[in-house]
């Protein structure tokens, strides 16, 4: 049964042609006998058959060209009135085309179909009145014959509205699906950028400390074995810290896998800046650290951002400051935010490294800083310091800006 239904849906013109043939047979056979009994209208087959045939053609092609078939139907109605061809069963095509145009045709054709459908019964009654009925009876006949045309148009227009509603729903669902896909891609890109920033901060800071300590150990290995041993211990502890942080980041990507106990560590916060600075001092970078204002708990995003900014700034000082460079770090607690100021007295980074990341693809640390600060609604200023060196200042609000 489903196959038959699918076949009929795939061949609508064939189905309409079948019903057109049935209507033609009924009109030719039944219409002639009725006309012979009442004696009204012409009985010439030369006039009746072509009109009946064309009305059946309207049924066959109604879905392929509804507007043209409506105009053909109107023309055939006028011809019937002019040639005195009384109504036949084939005039049922007028009712069908009114429904079809209201459901699928253009708006102008739908209005025209409604107007002609409402007028058809009145015109037919005036042309072929029932002499045995009174004026009130003829009026009742007109009303009775007009109602089907009105109902056919209302049904067709309702079908049009319903189809438009479902089409709108489908379009909306498709648009929402595309928006969901776009949002998912944006979320994935943001997460990848966040993990990239975290990995950059972890690797750049800890590896730079390990490189400095390794160079120092190699330099004093023969002359001062105790200093070389201390440097190797620093390399070991720094490597463990880097591995712990990398495990935490990689664990984010291991959804659904077995989580080992102790695999993850908490996110760094402002209190761990002391440990970070002590690590830098151990690696040979003098750092002056001061806290101004009253320390208090901060949002986790602000604390992580502050830690990463100090970490990246000190890493840049070791990489670009040159020998005998010192740095200073200031944390200022305001009523509505946290201020950061990191300065050094070295030679500073090349200009192209802090202007849009540099043409060689370097300078990602400062780009990551700006992204982190932007995520918490803060501001960042980075550039050379008057008198030499480099300065990074940031203001992190307690409440993100809308």
mmCIF file with all atom_site columns, N, CA, C and O in Angstrom, residues 188-223:
data_model
loop_
_atom_site.group_PDB
_atom_site.id
_atom_site.type_symbol
_atom_site.label_atom_id
_atom_site.label_alt_id
_atom_site.label_comp_id
_atom_site.label_asym_id
_atom_site.label_entity_id
_atom_site.label_seq_id
_atom_site.pdbx_PDB_ins_code
_atom_site.Cartn_x
_atom_site.Cartn_y
_atom_site.Cartn_z
_atom_site.occupancy
_atom_site.B_iso_or_equiv
_atom_site.pdbx_formal_charge
_atom_site.auth_seq_id
_atom_site.auth_comp_id
_atom_site.auth_asym_id
_atom_site.auth_atom_id
_atom_site.pdbx_PDB_model_num
ATOM 1   N N  . UNK A 1 188 ? 34.651 24.946 19.958 1.00 0.00 ? 188 UNK A N  1
ATOM 2   C CA . UNK A 1 188 ? 35.838 24.111 19.786 1.00 0.00 ? 188 UNK A CA 1
ATOM 3   C C  . UNK A 1 188 ? 37.072 24.974 19.546 1.00 0.00 ? 188 UNK A C  1
ATOM 4   O O  . UNK A 1 188 ? 38.147 24.738 20.118 1.00 0.00 ? 188 UNK A O  1
ATOM 5   N N  . UNK A 1 189 ? 36.921 25.999 18.688 1.00 0.00 ? 189 UNK A N  1
ATOM 6   C CA . UNK A 1 189 ? 38.050 26.887 18.422 1.00 0.00 ? 189 UNK A CA 1
ATOM 7   C C  . UNK A 1 189 ? 38.489 27.629 19.683 1.00 0.00 ? 189 UNK A C  1
ATOM 8   O O  . UNK A 1 189 ? 39.688 27.785 19.947 1.00 0.00 ? 189 UNK A O  1
ATOM 9   N N  . UNK A 1 190 ? 37.508 28.079 20.485 1.00 0.00 ? 190 UNK A N  1
ATOM 10  C CA . UNK A 1 190 ? 37.853 28.773 21.727 1.00 0.00 ? 190 UNK A CA 1
ATOM 11  C C  . UNK A 1 190 ? 38.562 27.847 22.697 1.00 0.00 ? 190 UNK A C  1
ATOM 12  O O  . UNK A 1 190 ? 39.524 28.242 23.365 1.00 0.00 ? 190 UNK A O  1
ATOM 13  N N  . UNK A 1 191 ? 38.090 26.601 22.776 1.00 0.00 ? 191 UNK A N  1
ATOM 14  C CA . UNK A 1 191 ? 38.743 25.651 23.684 1.00 0.00 ? 191 UNK A CA 1
ATOM 15  C C  . UNK A 1 191 ? 40.152 25.322 23.214 1.00 0.00 ? 191 UNK A C  1
ATOM 16  O O  . UNK A 1 191 ? 41.081 25.219 24.015 1.00 0.00 ? 191 UNK A O  1
ATOM 17  N N  . UNK A 1 192 ? 40.317 25.182 21.908 1.00 0.00 ? 192 UNK A N  1
ATOM 18  C CA . UNK A 1 192 ? 41.656 24.927 21.384 1.00 0.00 ? 192 UNK A CA 1
ATOM 19  C C  . UNK A 1 192 ? 42.585 26.101 21.663 1.00 0.00 ? 192 UNK A C  1
ATOM 20  O O  . UNK A 1 192 ? 43.752 25.912 22.023 1.00 0.00 ? 192 UNK A O  1
ATOM 21  N N  . UNK A 1 193 ? 42.056 27.318 21.500 1.00 0.00 ? 193 UNK A N  1
ATOM 22  C CA . UNK A 1 193 ? 42.874 28.493 21.791 1.00 0.00 ? 193 UNK A CA 1
ATOM 23  C C  . UNK A 1 193 ? 43.240 28.559 23.266 1.00 0.00 ? 193 UNK A C  1
ATOM 24  O O  . UNK A 1 193 ? 44.366 28.910 23.634 1.00 0.00 ? 193 UNK A O  1
ATOM 25  N N  . UNK A 1 194 ? 42.271 28.206 24.139 1.00 0.00 ? 194 UNK A N  1
ATOM 26  C CA . UNK A 1 194 ? 42.564 28.231 25.573 1.00 0.00 ? 194 UNK A CA 1
ATOM 27  C C  . UNK A 1 194 ? 43.632 27.220 25.935 1.00 0.00 ? 194 UNK A C  1
ATOM 28  O O  . UNK A 1 194 ? 44.582 27.533 26.675 1.00 0.00 ? 194 UNK A O  1
ATOM 29  N N  . UNK A 1 195 ? 43.507 26.002 25.394 1.00 0.00 ? 195 UNK A N  1
ATOM 30  C CA . UNK A 1 195 ? 44.515 24.980 25.688 1.00 0.00 ? 195 UNK A CA 1
ATOM 31  C C  . UNK A 1 195 ? 45.867 25.386 25.115 1.00 0.00 ? 195 UNK A C  1
ATOM 32  O O  . UNK A 1 195 ? 46.918 25.165 25.743 1.00 0.00 ? 195 UNK A O  1
ATOM 33  N N  . UNK A 1 196 ? 45.861 26.004 23.919 1.00 0.00 ? 196 UNK A N  1
ATOM 34  C CA . UNK A 1 196 ? 47.121 26.461 23.333 1.00 0.00 ? 196 UNK A CA 1
ATOM 35  C C  . UNK A 1 196 ? 47.783 27.512 24.219 1.00 0.00 ? 196 UNK A C  1
ATOM 36  O O  . UNK A 1 196 ? 49.011 27.511 24.399 1.00 0.00 ? 196 UNK A O  1
ATOM 37  N N  . UNK A 1 197 ? 46.963 28.421 24.761 1.00 0.00 ? 197 UNK A N  1
ATOM 38  C CA . UNK A 1 197 ? 47.537 29.435 25.649 1.00 0.00 ? 197 UNK A CA 1
ATOM 39  C C  . UNK A 1 197 ? 48.124 28.802 26.900 1.00 0.00 ? 197 UNK A C  1
ATOM 40  O O  . UNK A 1 197 ? 49.222 29.153 27.348 1.00 0.00 ? 197 UNK A O  1
ATOM 41  N N  . UNK A 1 198 ? 47.382 27.841 27.474 1.00 0.00 ? 198 UNK A N  1
ATOM 42  C CA . UNK A 1 198 ? 47.878 27.186 28.678 1.00 0.00 ? 198 UNK A CA 1
ATOM 43  C C  . UNK A 1 198 ? 49.181 26.440 28.398 1.00 0.00 ? 198 UNK A C  1
ATOM 44  O O  . UNK A 1 198 ? 50.146 26.535 29.162 1.00 0.00 ? 198 UNK A O  1
ATOM 45  N N  . UNK A 1 199 ? 49.210 25.694 27.290 1.00 0.00 ? 199 UNK A N  1
ATOM 46  C CA . UNK A 1 199 ? 50.427 24.955 26.945 1.00 0.00 ? 199 UNK A CA 1
ATOM 47  C C  . UNK A 1 199 ? 51.594 25.900 26.686 1.00 0.00 ? 199 UNK A C  1
ATOM 48  O O  . UNK A 1 199 ? 52.732 25.629 27.082 1.00 0.00 ? 199 UNK A O  1
ATOM 49  N N  . UNK A 1 200 ? 51.312 27.013 26.022 1.00 0.00 ? 200 UNK A N  1
ATOM 50  C CA . UNK A 1 200 ? 52.378 27.985 25.767 1.00 0.00 ? 200 UNK A CA 1
ATOM 51  C C  . UNK A 1 200 ? 52.948 28.509 27.074 1.00 0.00 ? 200 UNK A C  1
ATOM 52  O O  . UNK A 1 200 ? 54.169 28.592 27.257 1.00 0.00 ? 200 UNK A O  1
ATOM 53  N N  . UNK A 1 201 ? 52.046 28.863 28.006 1.00 0.00 ? 201 UNK A N  1
ATOM 54  C CA . UNK A 1 201 ? 52.527 29.406 29.277 1.00 0.00 ? 201 UNK A CA 1
ATOM 55  C C  . UNK A 1 201 ? 53.340 28.376 30.043 1.00 0.00 ? 201 UNK A C  1
ATOM 56  O O  . UNK A 1 201 ? 54.399 28.690 30.599 1.00 0.00 ? 201 UNK A O  1
ATOM 57  N N  . UNK A 1 202 ? 52.848 27.143 30.093 1.00 0.00 ? 202 UNK A N  1
ATOM 58  C CA . UNK A 1 202 ? 53.554 26.100 30.832 1.00 0.00 ? 202 UNK A CA 1
ATOM 59  C C  . UNK A 1 202 ? 54.907 25.798 30.206 1.00 0.00 ? 202 UNK A C  1
ATOM 60  O O  . UNK A 1 202 ? 55.947 25.785 30.872 1.00 0.00 ? 202 UNK A O  1
ATOM 61  N N  . UNK A 1 203 ? 54.893 25.557 28.894 1.00 0.00 ? 203 UNK A N  1
ATOM 62  C CA . UNK A 1 203 ? 56.128 25.160 28.220 1.00 0.00 ? 203 UNK A CA 1
ATOM 63  C C  . UNK A 1 203 ? 57.132 26.304 28.192 1.00 0.00 ? 203 UNK A C  1
ATOM 64  O O  . UNK A 1 203 ? 58.312 26.135 28.510 1.00 0.00 ? 203 UNK A O  1
ATOM 65  N N  . UNK A 1 204 ? 56.679 27.506 27.810 1.00 0.00 ? 204 UNK A N  1
ATOM 66  C CA . UNK A 1 204 ? 57.611 28.627 27.671 1.00 0.00 ? 204 UNK A CA 1
ATOM 67  C C  . UNK A 1 204 ? 58.283 28.949 28.995 1.00 0.00 ? 204 UNK A C  1
ATOM 68  O O  . UNK A 1 204 ? 59.500 29.161 29.052 1.00 0.00 ? 204 UNK A O  1
ATOM 69  N N  . UNK A 1 205 ? 57.515 28.980 30.077 1.00 0.00 ? 205 UNK A N  1
ATOM 70  C CA . UNK A 1 205 ? 58.095 29.361 31.365 1.00 0.00 ? 205 UNK A CA 1
ATOM 71  C C  . UNK A 1 205 ? 59.025 28.279 31.896 1.00 0.00 ? 205 UNK A C  1
ATOM 72  O O  . UNK A 1 205 ? 60.201 28.527 32.183 1.00 0.00 ? 205 UNK A O  1
ATOM 73  N N  . UNK A 1 206 ? 58.515 27.065 32.022 1.00 0.00 ? 206 UNK A N  1
ATOM 74  C CA . UNK A 1 206 ? 59.296 26.015 32.656 1.00 0.00 ? 206 UNK A CA 1
ATOM 75  C C  . UNK A 1 206 ? 60.497 25.592 31.818 1.00 0.00 ? 206 UNK A C  1
ATOM 76  O O  . UNK A 1 206 ? 61.579 25.354 32.362 1.00 0.00 ? 206 UNK A O  1
ATOM 77  N N  . UNK A 1 207 ? 60.317 25.524 30.520 1.00 0.00 ? 207 UNK A N  1
ATOM 78  C CA . UNK A 1 207 ? 61.447 25.130 29.679 1.00 0.00 ? 207 UNK A CA 1
ATOM 79  C C  . UNK A 1 207 ? 62.533 26.198 29.702 1.00 0.00 ? 207 UNK A C  1
ATOM 80  O O  . UNK A 1 207 ? 63.728 25.885 29.703 1.00 0.00 ? 207 UNK A O  1
ATOM 81  N N  . UNK A 1 208 ? 62.140 27.479 29.718 1.00 0.00 ? 208 UNK A N  1
ATOM 82  C CA . UNK A 1 208 ? 63.155 28.532 29.772 1.00 0.00 ? 208 UNK A CA 1
ATOM 83  C C  . UNK A 1 208 ? 63.944 28.457 31.081 1.00 0.00 ? 208 UNK A C  1
ATOM 84  O O  . UNK A 1 208 ? 65.165 28.655 31.108 1.00 0.00 ? 208 UNK A O  1
ATOM 85  N N  . UNK A 1 209 ? 63.240 28.145 32.187 1.00 0.00 ? 209 UNK A N  1
ATOM 86  C CA . UNK A 1 209 ? 63.955 27.959 33.462 1.00 0.00 ? 209 UNK A CA 1
ATOM 87  C C  . UNK A 1 209 ? 64.916 26.787 33.367 1.00 0.00 ? 209 UNK A C  1
ATOM 88  O O  . UNK A 1 209 ? 66.079 26.867 33.813 1.00 0.00 ? 209 UNK A O  1
ATOM 89  N N  . UNK A 1 210 ? 64.474 25.690 32.782 1.00 0.00 ? 210 UNK A N  1
ATOM 90  C CA . UNK A 1 210 ? 65.329 24.509 32.662 1.00 0.00 ? 210 UNK A CA 1
ATOM 91  C C  . UNK A 1 210 ? 66.541 24.778 31.778 1.00 0.00 ? 210 UNK A C  1
ATOM 92  O O  . UNK A 1 210 ? 67.663 24.327 32.079 1.00 0.00 ? 210 UNK A O  1
ATOM 93  N N  . UNK A 1 211 ? 66.340 25.545 30.697 1.00 0.00 ? 211 UNK A N  1
ATOM 94  C CA . UNK A 1 211 ? 67.462 25.860 29.808 1.00 0.00 ? 211 UNK A CA 1
ATOM 95  C C  . UNK A 1 211 ? 68.493 26.721 30.528 1.00 0.00 ? 211 UNK A C  1
ATOM 96  O O  . UNK A 1 211 ? 69.715 26.489 30.443 1.00 0.00 ? 211 UNK A O  1
ATOM 97  N N  . UNK A 1 212 ? 68.012 27.739 31.259 1.00 0.00 ? 212 UNK A N  1
ATOM 98  C CA . UNK A 1 212 ? 68.942 28.604 31.990 1.00 0.00 ? 212 UNK A CA 1
ATOM 99  C C  . UNK A 1 212 ? 69.719 27.805 33.024 1.00 0.00 ? 212 UNK A C  1
ATOM 100 O O  . UNK A 1 212 ? 70.945 27.945 33.171 1.00 0.00 ? 212 UNK A O  1
ATOM 101 N N  . UNK A 1 213 ? 69.020 26.945 33.777 1.00 0.00 ? 213 UNK A N  1
ATOM 102 C CA . UNK A 1 213 ? 69.698 26.154 34.796 1.00 0.00 ? 213 UNK A CA 1
ATOM 103 C C  . UNK A 1 213 ? 70.667 25.155 34.168 1.00 0.00 ? 213 UNK A C  1
ATOM 104 O O  . UNK A 1 213 ? 71.756 24.913 34.708 1.00 0.00 ? 213 UNK A O  1
ATOM 105 N N  . UNK A 1 214 ? 70.291 24.567 33.039 1.00 0.00 ? 214 UNK A N  1
ATOM 106 C CA . UNK A 1 214 ? 71.192 23.622 32.377 1.00 0.00 ? 214 UNK A CA 1
ATOM 107 C C  . UNK A 1 214 ? 72.452 24.322 31.881 1.00 0.00 ? 214 UNK A C  1
ATOM 108 O O  . UNK A 1 214 ? 73.565 23.784 32.016 1.00 0.00 ? 214 UNK A O  1
ATOM 109 N N  . UNK A 1 215 ? 72.299 25.516 31.307 1.00 0.00 ? 215 UNK A N  1
ATOM 110 C CA . UNK A 1 215 ? 73.483 26.266 30.871 1.00 0.00 ? 215 UNK A CA 1
ATOM 111 C C  . UNK A 1 215 ? 74.384 26.609 32.049 1.00 0.00 ? 215 UNK A C  1
ATOM 112 O O  . UNK A 1 215 ? 75.619 26.499 31.979 1.00 0.00 ? 215 UNK A O  1
ATOM 113 N N  . UNK A 1 216 ? 73.733 27.038 33.149 1.00 0.00 ? 216 UNK A N  1
ATOM 114 C CA . UNK A 1 216 ? 74.541 27.359 34.335 1.00 0.00 ? 216 UNK A CA 1
ATOM 115 C C  . UNK A 1 216 ? 75.240 26.147 34.905 1.00 0.00 ? 216 UNK A C  1
ATOM 116 O O  . UNK A 1 216 ? 76.411 26.215 35.322 1.00 0.00 ? 216 UNK A O  1
ATOM 117 N N  . UNK A 1 217 ? 74.557 24.993 34.944 1.00 0.00 ? 217 UNK A N  1
ATOM 118 C CA . UNK A 1 217 ? 75.178 23.774 35.465 1.00 0.00 ? 217 UNK A CA 1
ATOM 119 C C  . UNK A 1 217 ? 76.359 23.349 34.605 1.00 0.00 ? 217 UNK A C  1
ATOM 120 O O  . UNK A 1 217 ? 77.398 22.914 35.116 1.00 0.00 ? 217 UNK A O  1
ATOM 121 N N  . UNK A 1 218 ? 76.203 23.445 33.293 1.00 0.00 ? 218 UNK A N  1
ATOM 122 C CA . UNK A 1 218 ? 77.313 23.086 32.405 1.00 0.00 ? 218 UNK A CA 1
ATOM 123 C C  . UNK A 1 218 ? 78.515 24.015 32.593 1.00 0.00 ? 218 UNK A C  1
ATOM 124 O O  . UNK A 1 218 ? 79.675 23.599 32.483 1.00 0.00 ? 218 UNK A O  1
ATOM 125 N N  . UNK A 1 219 ? 78.224 25.283 32.907 1.00 0.00 ? 219 UNK A N  1
ATOM 126 C CA . UNK A 1 219 ? 79.311 26.272 33.048 1.00 0.00 ? 219 UNK A CA 1
ATOM 127 C C  . UNK A 1 219 ? 80.126 26.042 34.321 1.00 0.00 ? 219 UNK A C  1
ATOM 128 O O  . UNK A 1 219 ? 81.348 26.219 34.341 1.00 0.00 ? 219 UNK A O  1
ATOM 129 N N  . UNK A 1 220 ? 79.454 25.652 35.437 1.00 0.00 ? 220 UNK A N  1
ATOM 130 C CA . UNK A 1 220 ? 80.150 25.514 36.722 1.00 0.00 ? 220 UNK A CA 1
ATOM 131 C C  . UNK A 1 220 ? 80.334 24.059 37.113 1.00 0.00 ? 220 UNK A C  1
ATOM 132 O O  . UNK A 1 220 ? 80.654 23.776 38.282 1.00 0.00 ? 220 UNK A O  1
ATOM 133 N N  . UNK A 1 221 ? 80.134 23.133 36.193 1.00 0.00 ? 221 UNK A N  1
ATOM 134 C CA . UNK A 1 221 ? 80.206 21.723 36.533 1.00 0.00 ? 221 UNK A CA 1
ATOM 135 C C  . UNK A 1 221 ? 81.566 21.334 37.099 1.00 0.00 ? 221 UNK A C  1
ATOM 136 O O  . UNK A 1 221 ? 81.661 20.584 38.079 1.00 0.00 ? 221 UNK A O  1
ATOM 137 N N  . UNK A 1 222 ? 82.637 21.847 36.496 1.00 0.00 ? 222 UNK A N  1
ATOM 138 C CA . UNK A 1 222 ? 83.983 21.483 36.941 1.00 0.00 ? 222 UNK A CA 1
ATOM 139 C C  . UNK A 1 222 ? 84.460 22.334 38.111 1.00 0.00 ? 222 UNK A C  1
ATOM 140 O O  . UNK A 1 222 ? 85.167 21.847 39.001 1.00 0.00 ? 222 UNK A O  1
ATOM 141 N N  . UNK A 1 223 ? 84.106 23.592 38.132 1.00 0.00 ? 223 UNK A N  1
ATOM 142 C CA . UNK A 1 223 ? 84.617 24.511 39.158 1.00 0.00 ? 223 UNK A CA 1
ATOM 143 C C  . UNK A 1 223 ? 83.774 24.524 40.426 1.00 0.00 ? 223 UNK A C  1
ATOM 144 O O  . UNK A 1 223 ? 84.307 24.744 41.519 1.00 0.00 ? 223 UNK A O  1
#
